[in-house]
PDB file of C-alpha atoms in Angstrom:
ATOM      1  CA  MET A 293     135.619  88.409  80.469  1.00 41.00           C
ATOM      2  CA  PHE A 294     132.282  88.195  78.678  1.00 44.00           C
ATOM      3  CA  TYR A 295     129.446  86.604  80.589  1.00 55.00           C
ATOM      4  CA  GLY A 296     131.902  84.132  82.072  1.00 69.00           C
ATOM      5  CA  PHE A 297     133.931  83.738  78.851  1.00 76.00           C
ATOM      6  CA  LEU A 298     137.584  84.719  79.235  1.00 78.00           C
ATOM      7  CA  ILE A 299     140.017  85.232  76.383  1.00 81.00           C
ATOM      8  CA  ASP A 300     143.736  85.232  77.043  1.00 80.00           C
ATOM      9  CA  GLN A 301     144.940  88.505  75.544  1.00 80.00           C
ATOM     10  CA  ARG A 302     148.111  86.750  74.326  1.00 80.00           C
ATOM     11  CA  LEU A 303     145.929  85.485  71.489  1.00 80.00           C
ATOM     12  CA  PHE A 304     145.963  88.969  69.965  1.00 75.00           C
ATOM     13  CA  ALA A 305     149.734  89.403  70.192  1.00 75.00           C
ATOM     14  CA  MET A 306     151.688  89.615  66.943  1.00 74.00           C
ATOM     15  CA  GLU A 307     153.446  86.283  67.468  1.00 76.00           C
ATOM     16  CA  HIS A 308     150.080  84.504  67.696  1.00 78.00           C
ATOM     17  CA  ARG A 309     148.522  85.981  64.597  1.00 74.00           C
ATOM     18  CA  GLU A 310     148.745  82.670  62.748  1.00 80.00           C
ATOM     19  CA  VAL A 311     147.103  80.888  65.691  1.00 81.00           C
ATOM     20  CA  PHE A 312     144.322  83.476  65.777  1.00 79.00           C
ATOM     21  CA  ASN A 313     143.638  83.044  62.062  1.00 78.00           C
ATOM     22  CA  ARG A 314     143.605  79.261  62.491  1.00 77.00           C
ATOM     23  CA  ILE A 315     141.065  79.504  65.341  1.00 79.00           C
ATOM     24  CA  VAL A 316     138.896  81.815  63.225  1.00 76.00           C
ATOM     25  CA  GLN A 317     138.895  79.212  60.456  1.00 77.00           C
ATOM     26  CA  MET A 318     138.374  76.153  62.688  1.00 74.00           C
ATOM     27  CA  ALA A 319     135.546  77.732  64.673  1.00 68.00           C
ATOM     28  CA  ASN A 320     133.989  79.103  61.495  1.00 69.00           C
ATOM     29  CA  VAL A 321     134.018  82.595  62.958  1.00 70.00           C
ATOM     30  CA  HIS A 322     132.129  85.039  60.781  1.00 60.00           C
ATOM     31  CA  MET A 323     133.398  88.534  61.399  1.00 56.00           C
ATOM     32  CA  THR A 324     130.906  90.711  59.659  1.00 52.00           C
ATOM     33  CA  GLN A 325     131.150  94.185  58.193  1.00 46.00           C
ATOM     34  CA  ASN A 326     129.508  95.401  61.401  1.00 50.00           C
ATOM     35  CA  ASP A 327     132.539  94.232  63.357  1.00 47.00           C
ATOM     36  CA  PHE A 328     135.067  96.244  61.349  1.00 44.00           C
ATOM     37  CA  SER A 329     135.065  99.010  58.806  1.00 43.00           C
ATOM     38  CA  GLU A 330     138.078  97.209  57.268  1.00 43.00           C
ATOM     39  CA  THR A 331     138.406  93.563  56.312  1.00 44.00           C
ATOM     40  CA  LEU A 332     140.313  91.293  58.694  1.00 48.00           C
ATOM     41  CA  SER A 333     143.385  91.258  56.452  1.00 47.00           C
ATOM     42  CA  GLU A 334     143.429  95.061  56.291  1.00 49.00           C
ATOM     43  CA  LEU A 335     142.852  95.575  60.019  1.00 49.00           C
ATOM     44  CA  PRO A 336     145.918  96.925  61.842  1.00 50.00           C
ATOM     45  CA  TRP A 337     147.183  94.189  64.151  1.00 48.00           C
ATOM     46  CA  SER A 338     147.578  96.749  66.886  1.00 49.00           C
ATOM     47  CA  ALA A 339     143.772  96.950  67.196  1.00 57.00           C
ATOM     48  CA  GLU A 340     143.541  94.075  69.698  1.00 63.00           C
ATOM     49  CA  SER A 341     140.411  95.454  71.319  1.00 68.00           C
ATOM     50  CA  MET A 342     138.537  95.394  68.003  1.00 71.00           C
ATOM     51  CA  LEU A 343     139.506  91.771  67.421  1.00 73.00           C
ATOM     52  CA  ASP A 344     138.554  90.919  70.985  1.00 76.00           C
ATOM     53  CA  ARG A 345     135.099  92.491  70.636  1.00 75.00           C
ATOM     54  CA  ALA A 346     134.510  90.856  67.258  1.00 76.00           C
ATOM     55  CA  LEU A 347     135.410  87.417  68.608  1.00 79.00           C
ATOM     56  CA  ARG A 348     133.140  87.919  71.613  1.00 77.00           C
ATOM     57  CA  ARG A 349     130.247  88.946  69.365  1.00 78.00           C
ATOM     58  CA  HIS A 350     130.659  85.684  67.497  1.00 78.00           C
ATOM     59  CA  VAL A 351     130.730  83.694  70.744  1.00 80.00           C
ATOM     60  CA  ALA A 352     127.576  85.496  71.898  1.00 77.00           C
ATOM     61  CA  ARG A 353     125.869  84.508  68.641  1.00 78.00           C
ATOM     62  CA  VAL A 354     126.813  80.807  68.655  1.00 78.00           C
ATOM     63  CA  GLY A 355     127.091  80.203  72.406  1.00 78.00           C
ATOM     64  CA  VAL A 356     130.152  79.604  74.576  1.00 79.00           C
ATOM     65  CA  ASP A 357     129.856  75.805  74.630  1.00 79.00           C
ATOM     66  CA  ASN A 358     129.405  75.586  70.854  1.00 82.00           C
ATOM     67  CA  PHE A 359     132.420  77.801  70.271  1.00 81.00           C
ATOM     68  CA  LEU A 360     134.675  75.880  72.649  1.00 81.00           C
ATOM     69  CA  ALA A 361     133.586  72.577  71.088  1.00 82.00           C
ATOM     70  CA  ALA A 362     134.670  73.876  67.660  1.00 80.00           C
ATOM     71  CA  VAL A 363     138.140  74.896  68.864  1.00 81.00           C
ATOM     72  CA  PRO A 364     140.393  71.837  69.363  1.00 77.00           C
ATOM     73  CA  GLU A 365     143.126  71.430  71.922  1.00 84.00           C
ATOM     74  CA  PRO A 366     145.560  72.856  72.767  1.00 84.00           C
ATOM     75  CA  TYR A 367     144.087  76.151  71.544  1.00 75.00           C
ATOM     76  CA  SER A 368     140.878  75.793  73.547  1.00 76.00           C
ATOM     77  CA  SER A 369     142.549  75.464  76.955  1.00 79.00           C
ATOM     78  CA  ASP A 370     145.495  77.739  76.071  1.00 81.00           C
ATOM     79  CA  PHE A 371     143.497  80.825  75.153  1.00 83.00           C
ATOM     80  CA  PHE A 372     139.912  80.397  76.382  1.00 84.00           C
ATOM     81  CA  ARG A 373     138.225  79.711  79.676  1.00 78.00           C
ATOM     82  CA  LYS A 374     134.590  79.465  80.655  1.00 78.00           C
ATOM     83  CA  ARG A 375     133.527  80.685  84.070  1.00 74.00           C
ATOM     84  CA  GLU A 376     129.956  80.605  85.283  1.00 72.00           C
ATOM     85  CA  ILE A 377     129.098  84.045  86.583  1.00 71.00           C
ATOM     86  CA  VAL A 378     125.344  83.709  86.896  1.00 72.00           C
ATOM     87  CA  SER A 379     123.654  80.297  86.942  1.00 71.00           C
ATOM     88  CA  GLU A 380     120.715  79.714  84.661  1.00 72.00           C
ATOM     89  CA  PRO A 381     117.545  79.464  86.776  1.00 77.00           C
ATOM     90  CA  ARG A 382     116.595  75.871  87.431  1.00 80.00           C
ATOM     91  CA  VAL A 383     113.144  74.421  87.957  1.00 83.00           C
ATOM     92  CA  MET A 384     112.212  73.958  91.604  1.00 83.00           C
ATOM     93  CA  LEU A 385     109.059  71.913  92.158  1.00 81.00           C
ATOM     94  CA  THR A 386     107.344  70.676  95.274  1.00 77.00           C
ATOM     95  CA  GLN A 387     106.175  67.071  95.607  1.00 71.00           C
ATOM     96  CA  THR A 388     102.827  68.260  94.240  1.00 72.00           C
ATOM     97  CA  PRO A 389     103.615  70.713  91.417  1.00 76.00           C
ATOM     98  CA  ARG A 390     100.136  70.350  89.934  1.00 79.00           C
ATOM     99  CA  ILE A 391      96.995  69.968  92.051  1.00 86.00           C
ATOM    100  CA  PRO A 392      93.821  68.834  90.285  1.00 91.00           C
ATOM    101  CA  GLY A 393      90.738  70.921  90.818  1.00 93.00           C
ATOM    102  CA  LEU A 394      87.319  69.754  91.929  1.00 94.00           C
ATOM    103  CA  ASP A 395      86.458  68.869  88.310  1.00 93.00           C
ATOM    104  CA  GLY A 396      89.746  67.065  87.575  1.00 90.00           C
ATOM    105  CA  ARG A 397      91.231  69.932  85.571  1.00 92.00           C
ATOM    106  CA  LYS A 398      94.083  72.078  86.824  1.00 89.00           C
ATOM    107  CA  MET A 399      92.970  73.927  89.921  1.00 91.00           C
ATOM    108  CA  SER A 400      92.242  77.528  89.026  1.00 90.00           C
ATOM    109  CA  LYS A 401      90.098  80.240  90.528  1.00 88.00           C
ATOM    110  CA  SER A 402      88.989  81.211  87.015  1.00 92.00           C
ATOM    111  CA  TYR A 403      87.692  77.656  86.457  1.00 92.00           C
ATOM    112  CA  GLY A 404      85.671  77.843  89.661  1.00 91.00           C
ATOM    113  CA  ASN A 405      87.139  74.495  90.754  1.00 94.00           C
ATOM    114  CA  ALA A 406      89.302  75.668  93.663  1.00 93.00           C
ATOM    115  CA  ILE A 407      89.054  75.643  97.430  1.00 93.00           C
ATOM    116  CA  THR A 408      90.354  78.832  98.996  1.00 91.00           C
ATOM    117  CA  LEU A 409      91.984  79.294 102.384  1.00 89.00           C
ATOM    118  CA  SER A 410      88.978  81.289 103.571  1.00 89.00           C
ATOM    119  CA  GLU A 411      86.450  78.460 103.017  1.00 92.00           C
ATOM    120  CA  THR A 412      84.513  77.289 106.059  1.00 94.00           C
ATOM    121  CA  ASN A 413      84.360  73.607 107.015  1.00 96.00           C
ATOM    122  CA  GLU A 414      80.819  73.383 105.671  1.00 96.00           C
ATOM    123  CA  GLU A 415      81.839  74.929 102.333  1.00 96.00           C
ATOM    124  CA  ILE A 416      84.772  72.530 102.045  1.00 96.00           C
ATOM    125  CA  ARG A 417      82.552  69.490 102.654  1.00 96.00           C
ATOM    126  CA  LYS A 418      79.942  70.769 100.206  1.00 96.00           C
ATOM    127  CA  LYS A 419      82.506  71.326  97.446  1.00 95.00           C
ATOM    128  CA  THR A 420      84.451  68.084  97.920  1.00 95.00           C
ATOM    129  CA  LYS A 421      81.213  66.081  97.933  1.00 95.00           C
ATOM    130  CA  VAL A 422      80.760  66.797  94.201  1.00 93.00           C
ATOM    131  CA  MET A 423      84.391  66.170  93.167  1.00 95.00           C
ATOM    132  CA  VAL A 424      84.897  63.994  90.114  1.00 94.00           C
ATOM    133  CA  THR A 425      86.341  60.533  90.719  1.00 94.00           C
ATOM    134  CA  ASP A 426      87.470  57.574  88.632  1.00 93.00           C
ATOM    135  CA  PRO A 427      85.041  57.622  85.656  1.00 90.00           C
ATOM    136  CA  ALA A 428      85.106  53.804  85.593  1.00 89.00           C
ATOM    137  CA  ARG A 429      83.231  53.653  88.919  1.00 91.00           C
ATOM    138  CA  LYS A 430      79.710  54.187  87.684  1.00 89.00           C
ATOM    139  CA  ARG A 431      78.131  52.105  90.456  1.00 91.00           C
ATOM    140  CA  ARG A 432      78.987  51.571  94.104  1.00 91.00           C
ATOM    141  CA  THR A 433      79.937  47.956  93.395  1.00 93.00           C
ATOM    142  CA  ASP A 434      82.340  48.815  90.552  1.00 94.00           C
ATOM    143  CA  PRO A 435      86.043  48.587  91.483  1.00 94.00           C
ATOM    144  CA  GLY A 436      88.070  51.702  90.724  1.00 94.00           C
ATOM    145  CA  ASN A 437      91.616  52.871  90.157  1.00 95.00           C
ATOM    146  CA  PRO A 438      92.871  55.423  92.724  1.00 94.00           C
ATOM    147  CA  ASP A 439      95.786  56.383  90.454  1.00 92.00           C
ATOM    148  CA  VAL A 440      93.394  58.174  88.072  1.00 92.00           C
ATOM    149  CA  CYS A 441      91.163  59.666  90.758  1.00 94.00           C
ATOM    150  CA  PRO A 442      91.550  63.360  91.701  1.00 93.00           C
ATOM    151  CA  VAL A 443      90.207  62.633  95.181  1.00 95.00           C
ATOM    152  CA  TYR A 444      93.069  60.213  95.809  1.00 94.00           C
ATOM    153  CA  ASP A 445      95.507  62.898  94.613  1.00 92.00           C
ATOM    154  CA  TRP A 446      94.151  65.095  97.394  1.00 94.00           C
ATOM    155  CA  HIS A 447      94.449  62.190  99.843  1.00 95.00           C
ATOM    156  CA  LYS A 448      98.164  62.100  99.021  1.00 93.00           C
ATOM    157  CA  LEU A 449      98.395  65.772  99.956  1.00 92.00           C
ATOM    158  CA  PHE A 450      96.468  65.800 103.214  1.00 94.00           C
ATOM    159  CA  SER A 451      95.818  62.295 104.516  1.00 95.00           C
ATOM    160  CA  THR A 452      97.877  59.964 106.684  1.00 95.00           C
ATOM    161  CA  ARG A 453      99.541  56.813 105.376  1.00 95.00           C
ATOM    162  CA  GLU A 454      96.879  54.742 107.102  1.00 96.00           C
ATOM    163  CA  THR A 455      94.104  56.633 105.310  1.00 96.00           C
ATOM    164  CA  LEU A 456      95.950  56.407 102.004  1.00 95.00           C
ATOM    165  CA  ASP A 457      96.159  52.625 102.275  1.00 96.00           C
ATOM    166  CA  TRP A 458      92.513  52.450 103.309  1.00 97.00           C
ATOM    167  CA  ALA A 459      91.377  54.578 100.354  1.00 96.00           C
ATOM    168  CA  ALA A 460      93.500  52.744  97.768  1.00 96.00           C
ATOM    169  CA  ALA A 461      92.486  49.271  98.917  1.00 96.00           C
ATOM    170  CA  GLY A 462      88.829  50.196  99.319  1.00 96.00           C
ATOM    171  CA  CYS A 463      88.679  51.793  95.867  1.00 95.00           C
ATOM    172  CA  ARG A 464      90.295  48.836  94.074  1.00 95.00           C
ATOM    173  CA  SER A 465      88.081  46.299  95.816  1.00 95.00           C
ATOM    174  CA  ALA A 466      84.919  48.428  95.796  1.00 94.00           C
ATOM    175  CA  GLY A 467      84.988  48.029  99.562  1.00 95.00           C
ATOM    176  CA  ILE A 468      84.182  51.707  99.999  1.00 95.00           C
ATOM    177  CA  GLY A 469      82.167  54.142  97.948  1.00 94.00           C
ATOM    178  CA  CYS A 470      83.309  57.446  96.521  1.00 95.00           C
ATOM    179  CA  ILE A 471      81.161  59.383  99.005  1.00 95.00           C
ATOM    180  CA  GLU A 472      82.961  57.722 101.938  1.00 95.00           C
ATOM    181  CA  CYS A 473      86.328  58.371 100.327  1.00 96.00           C
ATOM    182  CA  LYS A 474      85.532  62.057  99.742  1.00 97.00           C
ATOM    183  CA  ALA A 475      84.272  62.527 103.303  1.00 97.00           C
ATOM    184  CA  LYS A 476      87.447  61.044 104.764  1.00 97.00           C
ATOM    185  CA  MET A 477      89.608  63.218 102.552  1.00 96.00           C
ATOM    186  CA  ALA A 478      87.602  66.293 103.590  1.00 97.00           C
ATOM    187  CA  ASP A 479      88.254  65.442 107.254  1.00 97.00           C
ATOM    188  CA  HIS A 480      92.008  65.514 106.676  1.00 97.00           C
ATOM    189  CA  LEU A 481      91.816  68.615 104.475  1.00 96.00           C
ATOM    190  CA  ILE A 482      89.924  70.512 107.171  1.00 96.00           C
ATOM    191  CA  GLU A 483      92.439  69.356 109.779  1.00 96.00           C
ATOM    192  CA  TRP A 484      95.300  70.626 107.609  1.00 95.00           C
ATOM    193  CA  ILE A 485      93.697  73.918 106.600  1.00 95.00           C
ATOM    194  CA  ALA A 486      92.439  74.951 110.053  1.00 95.00           C
ATOM    195  CA  PRO A 487      95.734  76.437 111.383  1.00 95.00           C
ATOM    196  CA  VAL A 488      96.435  78.029 107.993  1.00 94.00           C
ATOM    197  CA  ARG A 489      93.020  79.628 108.043  1.00 93.00           C
ATOM    198  CA  GLU A 490      93.629  80.935 111.557  1.00 93.00           C
ATOM    199  CA  ARG A 491      96.897  82.565 110.524  1.00 93.00           C
ATOM    200  CA  ARG A 492      95.176  84.102 107.519  1.00 92.00           C
ATOM    201  CA  VAL A 493      92.547  85.701 109.763  1.00 92.00           C
ATOM    202  CA  GLU A 494      95.281  86.965 112.082  1.00 93.00           C
ATOM    203  CA  TYR A 495      97.160  88.620 109.223  1.00 94.00           C
ATOM    204  CA  GLU A 496      93.914  90.025 107.853  1.00 92.00           C
ATOM    205  CA  LYS A 497      93.406  91.805 111.167  1.00 94.00           C
ATOM    206  CA  ASN A 498      97.008  93.085 111.222  1.00 95.00           C
ATOM    207  CA  PRO A 499      97.814  94.468 107.743  1.00 94.00           C
ATOM    208  CA  LYS A 500     100.815  96.400 109.102  1.00 96.00           C
ATOM    209  CA  ARG A 501     102.429  93.144 110.161  1.00 95.00           C
ATOM    210  CA  VAL A 502     101.977  91.832 106.621  1.00 95.00           C
ATOM    211  CA  LEU A 503     103.720  94.893 105.197  1.00 96.00           C
ATOM    212  CA  ASP A 504     106.552  94.512 107.726  1.00 97.00           C
ATOM    213  CA  ILE A 505     107.071  90.891 106.659  1.00 96.00           C
ATOM    214  CA  LEU A 506     107.069  91.878 102.982  1.00 96.00           C
ATOM    215  CA  ASP A 507     109.550  94.699 103.645  1.00 97.00           C
ATOM    216  CA  ALA A 508     111.880  92.396 105.569  1.00 97.00           C
ATOM    217  CA  GLY A 509     111.775  89.838 102.769  1.00 96.00           C
ATOM    218  CA  SER A 510     112.441  92.526 100.174  1.00 97.00           C
ATOM    219  CA  LYS A 511     115.506  93.713 102.086  1.00 97.00           C
ATOM    220  CA  ARG A 512     116.949  90.193 102.212  1.00 96.00           C
ATOM    221  CA  ALA A 513     116.232  89.656  98.527  1.00 96.00           C
ATOM    222  CA  ARG A 514     117.771  93.033  97.661  1.00 97.00           C
ATOM    223  CA  VAL A 515     121.092  92.031  99.228  1.00 95.00           C
ATOM    224  CA  VAL A 516     121.204  88.878  97.128  1.00 92.00           C
ATOM    225  CA  ALA A 517     120.162  90.745  93.960  1.00 92.00           C
ATOM    226  CA  GLN A 518     122.835  93.417  94.488  1.00 93.00           C
ATOM    227  CA  GLY A 519     125.509  90.753  94.826  1.00 89.00           C
ATOM    228  CA  THR A 520     124.309  89.094  91.635  1.00 85.00           C
ATOM    229  CA  MET A 521     124.325  92.378  89.705  1.00 87.00           C
ATOM    230  CA  GLU A 522     127.849  93.139  90.923  1.00 85.00           C
ATOM    231  CA  ARG A 523     129.030  89.844  89.425  1.00 80.00           C
ATOM    232  CA  VAL A 524     127.173  90.574  86.191  1.00 80.00           C
ATOM    233  CA  ARG A 525     128.620  94.089  85.841  1.00 81.00           C
ATOM    234  CA  GLU A 526     132.098  92.812  86.584  1.00 79.00           C
ATOM    235  CA  ALA A 527     131.684  90.086  83.968  1.00 73.00           C
ATOM    236  CA  VAL A 528     130.367  92.462  81.327  1.00 74.00           C
ATOM    237  CA  PHE A 529     132.324  95.655  81.982  1.00 77.00           C
ATOM    238  CA  GLY A 530     135.327  94.560  84.047  1.00 75.00           C
ATOM    239  CA  TRP A 531     134.819  97.409  86.499  1.00 78.00           C
ATOM    240  CA  GLU A 532     137.382  96.168  89.013  1.00 78.00           C
ATOM    241  CA  LYS A 533     140.056  96.054  86.332  1.00 75.00           C
ATOM    242  CA  LYS A 534     139.108  99.538  85.176  1.00 77.00           C
ATOM    243  CA  ARG A 535     139.265 100.854  88.743  1.00 79.00           C
ATOM    244  CA  LYS A 536     142.778  99.478  89.131  1.00 78.00           C
ATOM    245  CA  GLU A 537     143.825 100.984  85.813  1.00 75.00           C
ATOM    246  CA  ILE A 538     142.372 104.376  86.719  1.00 79.00           C
ATOM    247  CA  GLY A 539     143.880 104.189  90.182  1.00 74.00           C
ATOM    248  CA  GLY A 540     147.304 103.345  88.775  1.00 60.00           C
ATOM    249  CA  SER A 541     147.128 106.178  86.250  1.00 56.00           C
ATOM    250  CA  ALA A 542     146.073 108.642  88.939  1.00 50.00           C
ATOM    251  CA  ALA A 543     148.946 107.550  91.182  1.00 47.00           C
ATOM    252  CA  LYS A 544     151.488 108.045  88.393  1.00 50.00           C
ATOM    253  CA  ALA A 545     150.070 111.492  87.584  1.00 51.00           C
TER     254      ALA A 545
END
């Protein structure tokens, strides 16, 4: 087993030497001088472990899927098997993976275009009042496009469906101005952030509780990480197999 790649050890038996050589040729396996001190033809056929390691090195270089694709049936299914031991991390995004800042760029504290959880209602209204909007709306009577407006992006985060419809229709028809739109969005933002801000103040007053929460989360994560590392070590080193071998040898002794 090598990172989820299993080789049937029958492949290295004497009666399958011709099959092994054919697989080496078909898969274009390059067994380098680093793999053996001898050439493949000079290598004693009893050295199965050396052949096994050399083949696995090649698979590690080219990738399991590429190797299996190069080996036709029935050899592929007869002697090789792929098993996923550890899944490759996948992207997990929320419905709003990127929030525009007050100036339309990515929100970042270093850009100075962010609203923090500690902002007061007055600070929030002051900052949102100067947010950039659709650049096509130069005058109050100009119709706009909410799909290119950062303020409308924030509406989608914090406002109700009724407010969203009101903002979109009013922007496209020039029925409302940008100042009205920003003020309405700020109302919903303040409504959303108020309980979050309260919890932040509560945790700020109780730092020990914060540490307790972090410790509890670390313990849960540690259990998962230990299980993952056990699978990895088993895949790489075959510890369970070695334990059985050692246990059997000790029993016989």
